[in-house]
């Protein structure tokens, strides 16, 4: 939560730092892409490393790298000496740190929880993460206006330092022992077998590879344009994004109380509302209706996210959590840069309303297709039967297991 609070504001600060140094929209996109490319390149390696080494140490090392890169970034911006190539390099270092941090963090959370309280624990964890993200973005925006982007980047560096120090002091005596791996390449192959051998898992990873991409294109490229031309500018668009964040927190509260028996069926049905924001922008609807659509989307996406973590916790052996999580993360982000880059040409070719309707239809069609996988419909909750270090116990109502990947949340 400490890192999320600082990092959300820093992502906004980096964009304003580029603009303050004389850059344009293309330069902002280049710095943003520099963070994404290392994520795609190193996520699988990060997942394998996190399953071979103590996960908290991998997280501490990633925090140290991010602290150093953000600290240098802040110093360059504050002193007025930041050049584009330096910001690109430092952004890439930040993405590299996150590629190792994300699988280790998810594996750590999954391994820390036991028994029937897993779903509630994941809901509380995600509420904290989402709440920190919302608060960080709001606080970061206010601080940028008050003290400038350089000092926000400095605060982010301090947040990484604090988070690393806290993680270094963790008492992990209750964590299960893990068997040593069979080499980095062997671990990567093993992670792939874990994913490929579970129809529910690869089906939803593939689903979200496209869903995340088209939703990102709609919200990052088309949304601000629609807001500027039809809704009154940045303020209503900011309110809509805030409504989405509030929805995720409410969805987390809901999942502390609701424990659906068919976890993947319930979660996947809740992906359909992700088609609503694109459709609302295509019309376009009034600000009030857009805010409502974004709120509902946030609630239902969080239901899916908690259901997904519960399925992973139940079905994947503990010593393989991080490498499976890395494939999940990779699927979730791999197509996002391509989709956002293609959004402009697609708009020129077919028009913005048609492009937005296309995004909406793709989300609904892919979700319906995933529901055709028997393992997605049939995976059921097994209270007190979490897998920890051995072969997963599998209930096969129709021939397999159950589910996928959500990093939109």
Coordinates of C-alpha atoms in Angstrom, one line a residue:
X1 CA 0.0 0.0 0.0
X2 CA 2.9 2.4 0.8
X3 CA 4.4 1.9 -2.7
X4 CA 1.0 2.0 -4.4
X5 CA 0.2 5.4 -2.7
X6 CA 3.5 6.9 -3.9
X7 CA 3.6 5.2 -7.3
X8 CA 0.1 6.3 -8.5
X9 CA 1.0 9.9 -8.1
X10 CA 4.5 9.4 -9.6
X11 CA 3.0 8.0 -12.9
X12 CA 1.2 11.3 -13.3
X13 CA 4.2 13.3 -12.2
X14 CA 6.4 11.6 -14.8
X15 CA 4.1 12.8 -17.6
X16 CA 4.1 16.3 -16.3
X17 CA 7.9 16.2 -15.8
X18 CA 8.2 15.4 -19.5
X19 CA 5.9 18.3 -20.5
X20 CA 7.7 20.7 -18.1
X21 CA 11.0 19.8 -19.8
X22 CA 9.6 20.9 -23.1
X23 CA 8.4 17.6 -24.4
X24 CA 5.2 16.9 -26.2
X25 CA 2.6 14.1 -26.3
X26 CA 4.8 11.9 -28.3
X27 CA 7.6 12.2 -25.7
X28 CA 5.1 11.4 -22.9
X29 CA 4.1 8.3 -24.8
X30 CA 7.7 7.3 -25.3
X31 CA 8.5 7.6 -21.5
X32 CA 5.3 5.6 -20.7
X33 CA 6.2 2.9 -23.3
X34 CA 9.7 2.7 -21.8
X35 CA 8.1 1.5 -18.6
X36 CA 5.9 -1.1 -20.3
X37 CA 8.6 -2.8 -22.5
X38 CA 10.7 -4.1 -19.7
X39 CA 7.6 -5.4 -18.0
X40 CA 6.8 -7.5 -21.1
X41 CA 10.5 -8.7 -21.4
X42 CA 11.2 -9.6 -17.8
X43 CA 7.9 -10.7 -16.2
X44 CA 8.5 -14.4 -16.9
X45 CA 12.0 -14.2 -15.5
X46 CA 10.7 -12.3 -12.5
X47 CA 8.2 -15.0 -11.8
X48 CA 10.7 -17.8 -12.0
X49 CA 13.2 -15.9 -9.8
X50 CA 10.5 -15.2 -7.2
X51 CA 9.7 -19.0 -7.0
X52 CA 13.4 -19.8 -6.6
X53 CA 14.4 -17.2 -4.0
X54 CA 12.6 -15.9 -0.9
X55 CA 9.9 -13.7 -2.3
X56 CA 10.2 -10.9 0.2
X57 CA 13.9 -10.5 -0.7
X58 CA 13.0 -10.2 -4.4
X59 CA 10.5 -7.6 -3.4
X60 CA 13.1 -5.7 -1.3
X61 CA 15.6 -5.8 -4.2
X62 CA 12.9 -4.5 -6.6
X63 CA 12.0 -1.7 -4.2
X64 CA 15.6 -0.7 -3.9
X65 CA 15.9 -0.5 -7.7
X66 CA 12.7 1.6 -7.9
X67 CA 13.9 3.8 -5.1
X68 CA 17.2 4.5 -6.8
X69 CA 15.6 5.2 -10.3
X70 CA 12.9 7.4 -8.9
X71 CA 15.4 9.3 -6.7
X72 CA 17.6 10.1 -9.7
X73 CA 14.6 11.0 -11.8
X74 CA 13.4 13.4 -9.0
X75 CA 16.9 15.0 -8.7
X76 CA 17.1 15.6 -12.4
X77 CA 13.6 17.1 -12.6
X78 CA 14.1 19.3 -9.5
X79 CA 17.5 20.7 -10.8
X80 CA 16.1 21.3 -14.2
X81 CA 18.6 19.0 -15.9
X82 CA 16.3 16.1 -17.1
X83 CA 16.7 15.1 -20.7
X84 CA 14.4 12.9 -22.6
X85 CA 16.8 10.0 -22.9
X86 CA 17.5 10.1 -19.2
X87 CA 13.7 10.0 -18.4
X88 CA 13.3 7.1 -20.8
X89 CA 16.1 5.1 -19.2
X90 CA 14.9 5.7 -15.7
X91 CA 11.3 4.8 -16.6
X92 CA 12.7 1.6 -18.1
X93 CA 14.5 0.8 -14.8
X94 CA 11.2 1.4 -13.0
X95 CA 9.4 -1.1 -15.3
X96 CA 12.2 -3.6 -14.8
X97 CA 11.8 -3.4 -11.0
X98 CA 8.0 -3.9 -11.3
X99 CA 8.5 -6.9 -13.5
X100 CA 10.3 -8.7 -10.6
X101 CA 8.1 -7.1 -7.9
X102 CA 4.6 -8.0 -9.3
X103 CA 4.9 -11.8 -9.5
X104 CA 6.8 -12.0 -6.1
X105 CA 4.1 -9.8 -4.4
X106 CA 1.2 -11.9 -5.8
X107 CA 2.9 -15.1 -4.9
X108 CA 3.6 -13.8 -1.4
X109 CA -0.1 -12.9 -0.9
X110 CA -1.3 -16.2 -2.2
X111 CA 1.1 -18.2 0.0
X112 CA 0.3 -16.2 3.1
X113 CA -3.4 -17.2 3.3
X114 CA -4.9 -20.5 4.3
X115 CA -8.3 -22.1 4.3
X116 CA -11.7 -20.7 3.9
X117 CA -10.7 -17.1 4.8
X118 CA -8.7 -16.8 1.6
X119 CA -11.5 -15.0 -0.4
X120 CA -12.0 -12.4 2.4
X121 CA -8.3 -11.9 2.8
X122 CA -7.8 -11.3 -1.0
X123 CA -10.8 -8.9 -0.9
X124 CA -9.3 -6.9 1.9
X125 CA -5.8 -6.9 0.3
X126 CA -7.2 -5.6 -3.0
X127 CA -9.3 -3.0 -1.2
X128 CA -6.0 -1.7 0.3
X129 CA -4.2 -1.7 -3.0
X130 CA -7.1 0.0 -4.9
X131 CA -7.6 2.5 -2.1
X132 CA -4.0 3.4 -2.2
X133 CA -4.1 3.8 -6.0
X134 CA -7.1 6.2 -5.8
X135 CA -5.6 8.2 -2.9
X136 CA -2.2 8.3 -4.6
X137 CA -3.6 9.6 -7.8
X138 CA -5.6 12.3 -6.1
X139 CA -2.8 13.3 -3.8
X140 CA -0.3 13.2 -6.6
X141 CA -2.3 15.6 -8.7
X142 CA -2.7 18.1 -5.9
X143 CA 1.0 17.9 -5.0
X144 CA 2.1 18.4 -8.6
X145 CA 0.0 21.6 -8.7
X146 CA 1.4 22.7 -5.3
X147 CA 5.1 21.8 -5.4
X148 CA 5.9 20.4 -8.9
X149 CA 6.4 16.9 -10.4
X150 CA 10.0 16.6 -9.2
X151 CA 9.0 16.6 -5.5
X152 CA 6.2 14.0 -6.1
X153 CA 8.9 11.7 -7.7
X154 CA 11.0 12.3 -4.6
X155 CA 8.1 11.3 -2.4
X156 CA 7.7 8.1 -4.5
X157 CA 11.4 7.3 -4.0
X158 CA 10.9 7.7 -0.3
X159 CA 7.8 5.4 -0.4
X160 CA 9.8 2.7 -2.1
X161 CA 12.6 3.0 0.6
X162 CA 10.0 2.8 3.4
X163 CA 8.3 -0.2 1.8
X164 CA 11.6 -2.0 1.3
X165 CA 12.6 -1.5 4.9
X166 CA 9.2 -2.8 6.1
X167 CA 9.4 -5.9 4.0
X168 CA 13.0 -6.6 5.1
X169 CA 11.7 -6.8 8.7
X170 CA 8.9 -9.3 7.9
X171 CA 8.6 -12.4 10.1
X172 CA 8.1 -15.2 7.7
X173 CA 8.6 -18.2 10.0
X174 CA 5.0 -19.4 9.2
X175 CA 5.5 -19.5 5.4
X176 CA 5.7 -23.0 3.9
X177 CA 9.1 -24.3 2.7
X178 CA 9.6 -24.6 -1.1
X179 CA 11.6 -27.2 -2.9
X180 CA 14.5 -25.9 -5.0
X181 CA 13.8 -25.3 -8.6
X182 CA 15.4 -27.1 -11.6
X183 CA 17.1 -24.1 -13.2
X184 CA 15.7 -20.9 -14.6
X185 CA 14.7 -22.3 -18.0
X186 CA 13.3 -25.3 -16.4
X187 CA 11.2 -23.2 -14.1
X188 CA 9.9 -21.2 -17.1
X189 CA 8.9 -24.4 -18.9
X190 CA 7.3 -25.7 -15.7
X191 CA 5.3 -22.5 -15.3
X192 CA 4.1 -22.8 -18.9
X193 CA 3.0 -26.4 -18.3
X194 CA 1.0 -25.2 -15.2
X195 CA -0.8 -22.7 -17.4
X196 CA -1.2 -24.8 -20.5
X197 CA -2.5 -27.8 -18.6
X198 CA -5.4 -25.8 -17.1
X199 CA -8.0 -24.9 -19.7
X200 CA -9.7 -22.4 -17.3
X201 CA -6.4 -20.6 -16.8
X202 CA -5.2 -20.1 -20.3
X203 CA -8.7 -19.4 -21.6
X204 CA -9.1 -16.4 -19.2
X205 CA -5.5 -15.2 -19.7
X206 CA -6.1 -15.1 -23.4
X207 CA -9.5 -13.4 -22.8
X208 CA -7.9 -10.6 -20.7
X209 CA -5.0 -10.2 -23.1
X210 CA -7.6 -8.7 -25.5
X211 CA -10.0 -7.3 -23.0
X212 CA -7.3 -5.3 -21.2
X213 CA -6.0 -4.0 -24.5
X214 CA -9.3 -2.7 -25.9
X215 CA -10.4 -1.3 -22.6
X216 CA -7.1 0.5 -22.2
X217 CA -7.4 1.9 -25.7
X218 CA -11.0 3.1 -25.0
X219 CA -10.1 4.7 -21.7
X220 CA -6.6 6.1 -22.4
X221 CA -7.2 7.3 -26.0
X222 CA -10.9 7.7 -26.8
X223 CA -12.2 8.6 -23.3
X224 CA -10.4 11.9 -22.9
X225 CA -11.3 12.9 -26.5
X226 CA -15.0 12.2 -25.9
X227 CA -14.9 14.0 -22.6
X228 CA -13.3 17.1 -24.2
X229 CA -15.7 17.3 -27.1
X230 CA -19.0 16.2 -25.5
X231 CA -18.9 16.0 -21.7
X232 CA -17.2 19.3 -20.6
X233 CA -13.5 18.5 -20.4
X234 CA -11.1 16.8 -18.0
X235 CA -13.1 17.3 -14.8
X236 CA -16.1 15.0 -15.7
X237 CA -13.6 12.4 -17.1
X238 CA -11.7 12.5 -13.8
X239 CA -15.0 12.0 -11.9
X240 CA -15.8 9.0 -14.0
X241 CA -12.4 7.5 -13.3
X242 CA -12.8 8.2 -9.6
X243 CA -16.2 6.4 -9.8
X244 CA -14.5 3.4 -11.2
X245 CA -12.0 3.4 -8.4
X246 CA -14.8 3.8 -5.8
X247 CA -16.5 0.8 -7.4
X248 CA -13.5 -1.4 -7.0
X249 CA -13.4 -0.6 -3.2
X250 CA -17.2 -1.3 -2.9
X251 CA -16.6 -4.6 -4.9
X252 CA -13.9 -5.5 -2.3
X253 CA -16.4 -4.9 0.5
X254 CA -18.9 -7.1 -1.2
X255 CA -16.5 -9.9 -1.6
X256 CA -15.7 -9.9 2.1
X257 CA -19.3 -11.1 2.6
X258 CA -20.1 -13.0 -0.6
X259 CA -18.5 -16.4 -1.2
X260 CA -19.9 -17.8 -4.5
X261 CA -19.6 -21.6 -4.8
X262 CA -18.8 -21.5 -8.5
X263 CA -16.0 -19.0 -8.2
X264 CA -15.1 -18.7 -11.9
X265 CA -18.6 -18.7 -13.2
X266 CA -19.5 -15.8 -10.9
X267 CA -16.3 -14.0 -11.7
X268 CA -16.5 -14.4 -15.4
X269 CA -20.1 -13.3 -15.6
X270 CA -18.9 -10.1 -13.9
X271 CA -16.6 -9.3 -16.8
X272 CA -19.6 -8.5 -19.1
X273 CA -20.1 -5.0 -17.6
X274 CA -16.5 -4.1 -18.8
X275 CA -18.3 -3.5 -22.1
X276 CA -20.4 -0.7 -20.6
X277 CA -17.8 2.2 -20.5
X278 CA -16.9 1.8 -24.2
X279 CA -20.6 1.7 -25.2
X280 CA -21.4 4.7 -23.0
X281 CA -18.6 6.7 -24.7
X282 CA -19.8 5.6 -28.2
X283 CA -23.3 7.0 -27.7
X284 CA -22.1 9.3 -25.9
X285 CA -24.2 9.3 -22.7
X286 CA -24.5 12.1 -20.2
X287 CA -21.9 12.5 -17.4
X288 CA -24.2 11.0 -14.8
X289 CA -24.8 7.8 -16.8
X290 CA -21.0 7.5 -17.6
X291 CA -20.2 7.8 -13.9
X292 CA -22.8 5.1 -13.1
X293 CA -21.4 2.8 -15.8
X294 CA -17.8 3.3 -14.5
X295 CA -18.9 2.6 -10.9
X296 CA -20.7 -0.6 -11.9
X297 CA -17.7 -1.7 -13.9
X298 CA -15.4 -1.2 -10.9
X299 CA -17.6 -3.2 -8.6
X300 CA -17.9 -6.2 -11.0
X301 CA -14.3 -6.1 -12.0
X302 CA -13.3 -6.4 -8.4
X303 CA -15.6 -9.4 -8.0
X304 CA -13.8 -11.0 -10.8
X305 CA -10.4 -10.1 -9.4
X306 CA -11.1 -11.7 -6.0
X307 CA -12.6 -14.8 -7.6
X308 CA -9.5 -15.1 -9.8
X309 CA -7.1 -14.9 -6.9
X310 CA -9.2 -17.4 -5.0
X311 CA -9.1 -19.8 -7.9
X312 CA -5.3 -19.5 -8.2
X313 CA -4.8 -20.0 -4.5
X314 CA -7.0 -23.1 -4.6
X315 CA -5.7 -24.8 -7.7
X316 CA -2.0 -23.8 -8.2
X317 CA 0.8 -25.4 -6.0
X318 CA 2.3 -22.8 -3.7
X319 CA 5.8 -23.2 -5.0
X320 CA 4.6 -22.2 -8.5
X321 CA 2.4 -19.2 -7.6
X322 CA 4.8 -16.6 -8.9
X323 CA 5.7 -18.1 -12.2
X324 CA 2.0 -18.7 -13.0
X325 CA 1.3 -15.2 -11.9
X326 CA 4.0 -13.9 -14.3
X327 CA 2.3 -15.6 -17.3
X328 CA -1.0 -14.1 -16.1
X329 CA 0.6 -10.6 -15.9
X330 CA 2.3 -11.0 -19.3
X331 CA -1.0 -11.9 -20.9
X332 CA -2.7 -9.0 -19.3
X333 CA -0.3 -6.3 -20.6
X334 CA 1.3 -7.7 -23.7
X335 CA -1.2 -6.2 -26.2
X336 CA -1.9 -3.0 -24.4
X337 CA 0.9 -0.9 -26.1
X338 CA -0.2 -2.3 -29.5
X339 CA -3.9 -1.4 -28.8
X340 CA -3.2 2.1 -27.6
X341 CA -0.9 2.7 -30.6
X342 CA -3.5 1.4 -33.0
X343 CA -6.4 3.3 -31.5
X344 CA -5.7 6.5 -33.6
X345 CA -5.4 4.7 -37.0
X346 CA -8.5 2.7 -36.2
X347 CA -10.4 5.8 -35.4
X348 CA -9.3 7.4 -38.7
X349 CA -10.4 4.3 -40.6
X350 CA -13.8 3.6 -39.1
X351 CA -14.6 6.6 -36.9
X352 CA -14.5 6.9 -33.1
X353 CA -18.1 5.6 -32.4
X354 CA -17.5 2.5 -34.5
X355 CA -14.2 1.9 -32.8
X356 CA -15.8 2.2 -29.3
X357 CA -18.6 -0.1 -30.3
X358 CA -16.0 -2.6 -31.5
X359 CA -14.3 -2.5 -28.1
X360 CA -17.6 -3.1 -26.4
X361 CA -18.5 -6.0 -28.6
X362 CA -15.1 -7.6 -28.3
X363 CA -15.3 -7.6 -24.5
X364 CA -18.8 -9.2 -24.5
X365 CA -18.0 -11.7 -27.2
X366 CA -14.7 -12.9 -25.6
X367 CA -16.5 -13.2 -22.2
X368 CA -19.2 -15.3 -23.8
X369 CA -16.6 -17.5 -25.5
X370 CA -14.8 -18.1 -22.2
X371 CA -18.1 -19.3 -20.6
X372 CA -18.1 -22.0 -23.2
X373 CA -15.1 -23.6 -21.5
X374 CA -16.6 -26.3 -19.1
X375 CA -13.8 -25.8 -16.5
X376 CA -14.7 -22.1 -16.2
X377 CA -18.3 -23.0 -15.5
X378 CA -17.5 -25.9 -13.2
X379 CA -14.7 -24.9 -10.9
X380 CA -16.1 -24.9 -7.4
X381 CA -14.8 -23.5 -4.1
X382 CA -13.2 -26.0 -1.8
X383 CA -13.2 -24.6 1.7
X384 CA -10.1 -25.4 3.7
X385 CA -8.4 -27.2 0.8
X386 CA -5.8 -24.7 -0.3
X387 CA -2.9 -26.2 -2.2
X388 CA 0.5 -25.6 -0.6
X389 CA 3.5 -27.1 -2.2
X390 CA 2.2 -30.3 -3.7
X391 CA 0.0 -31.4 -6.6
X392 CA -3.3 -29.5 -6.8
X393 CA -6.4 -31.4 -5.8
X394 CA -8.7 -31.1 -8.8
X395 CA -12.4 -31.3 -8.9
X396 CA -13.4 -32.0 -12.5
X397 CA -17.1 -31.6 -13.1
X398 CA -16.6 -31.5 -16.9
X399 CA -13.0 -32.4 -17.4
X400 CA -10.6 -29.9 -15.8
X401 CA -10.0 -26.8 -13.7
X402 CA -10.7 -23.2 -13.7
X403 CA -9.6 -19.5 -14.6
X404 CA -7.6 -16.5 -15.6
X405 CA -6.1 -13.0 -15.3
X406 CA -7.1 -9.4 -14.4
X407 CA -4.6 -6.5 -14.2
X408 CA -7.1 -3.9 -15.1
X409 CA -8.0 -3.6 -11.5

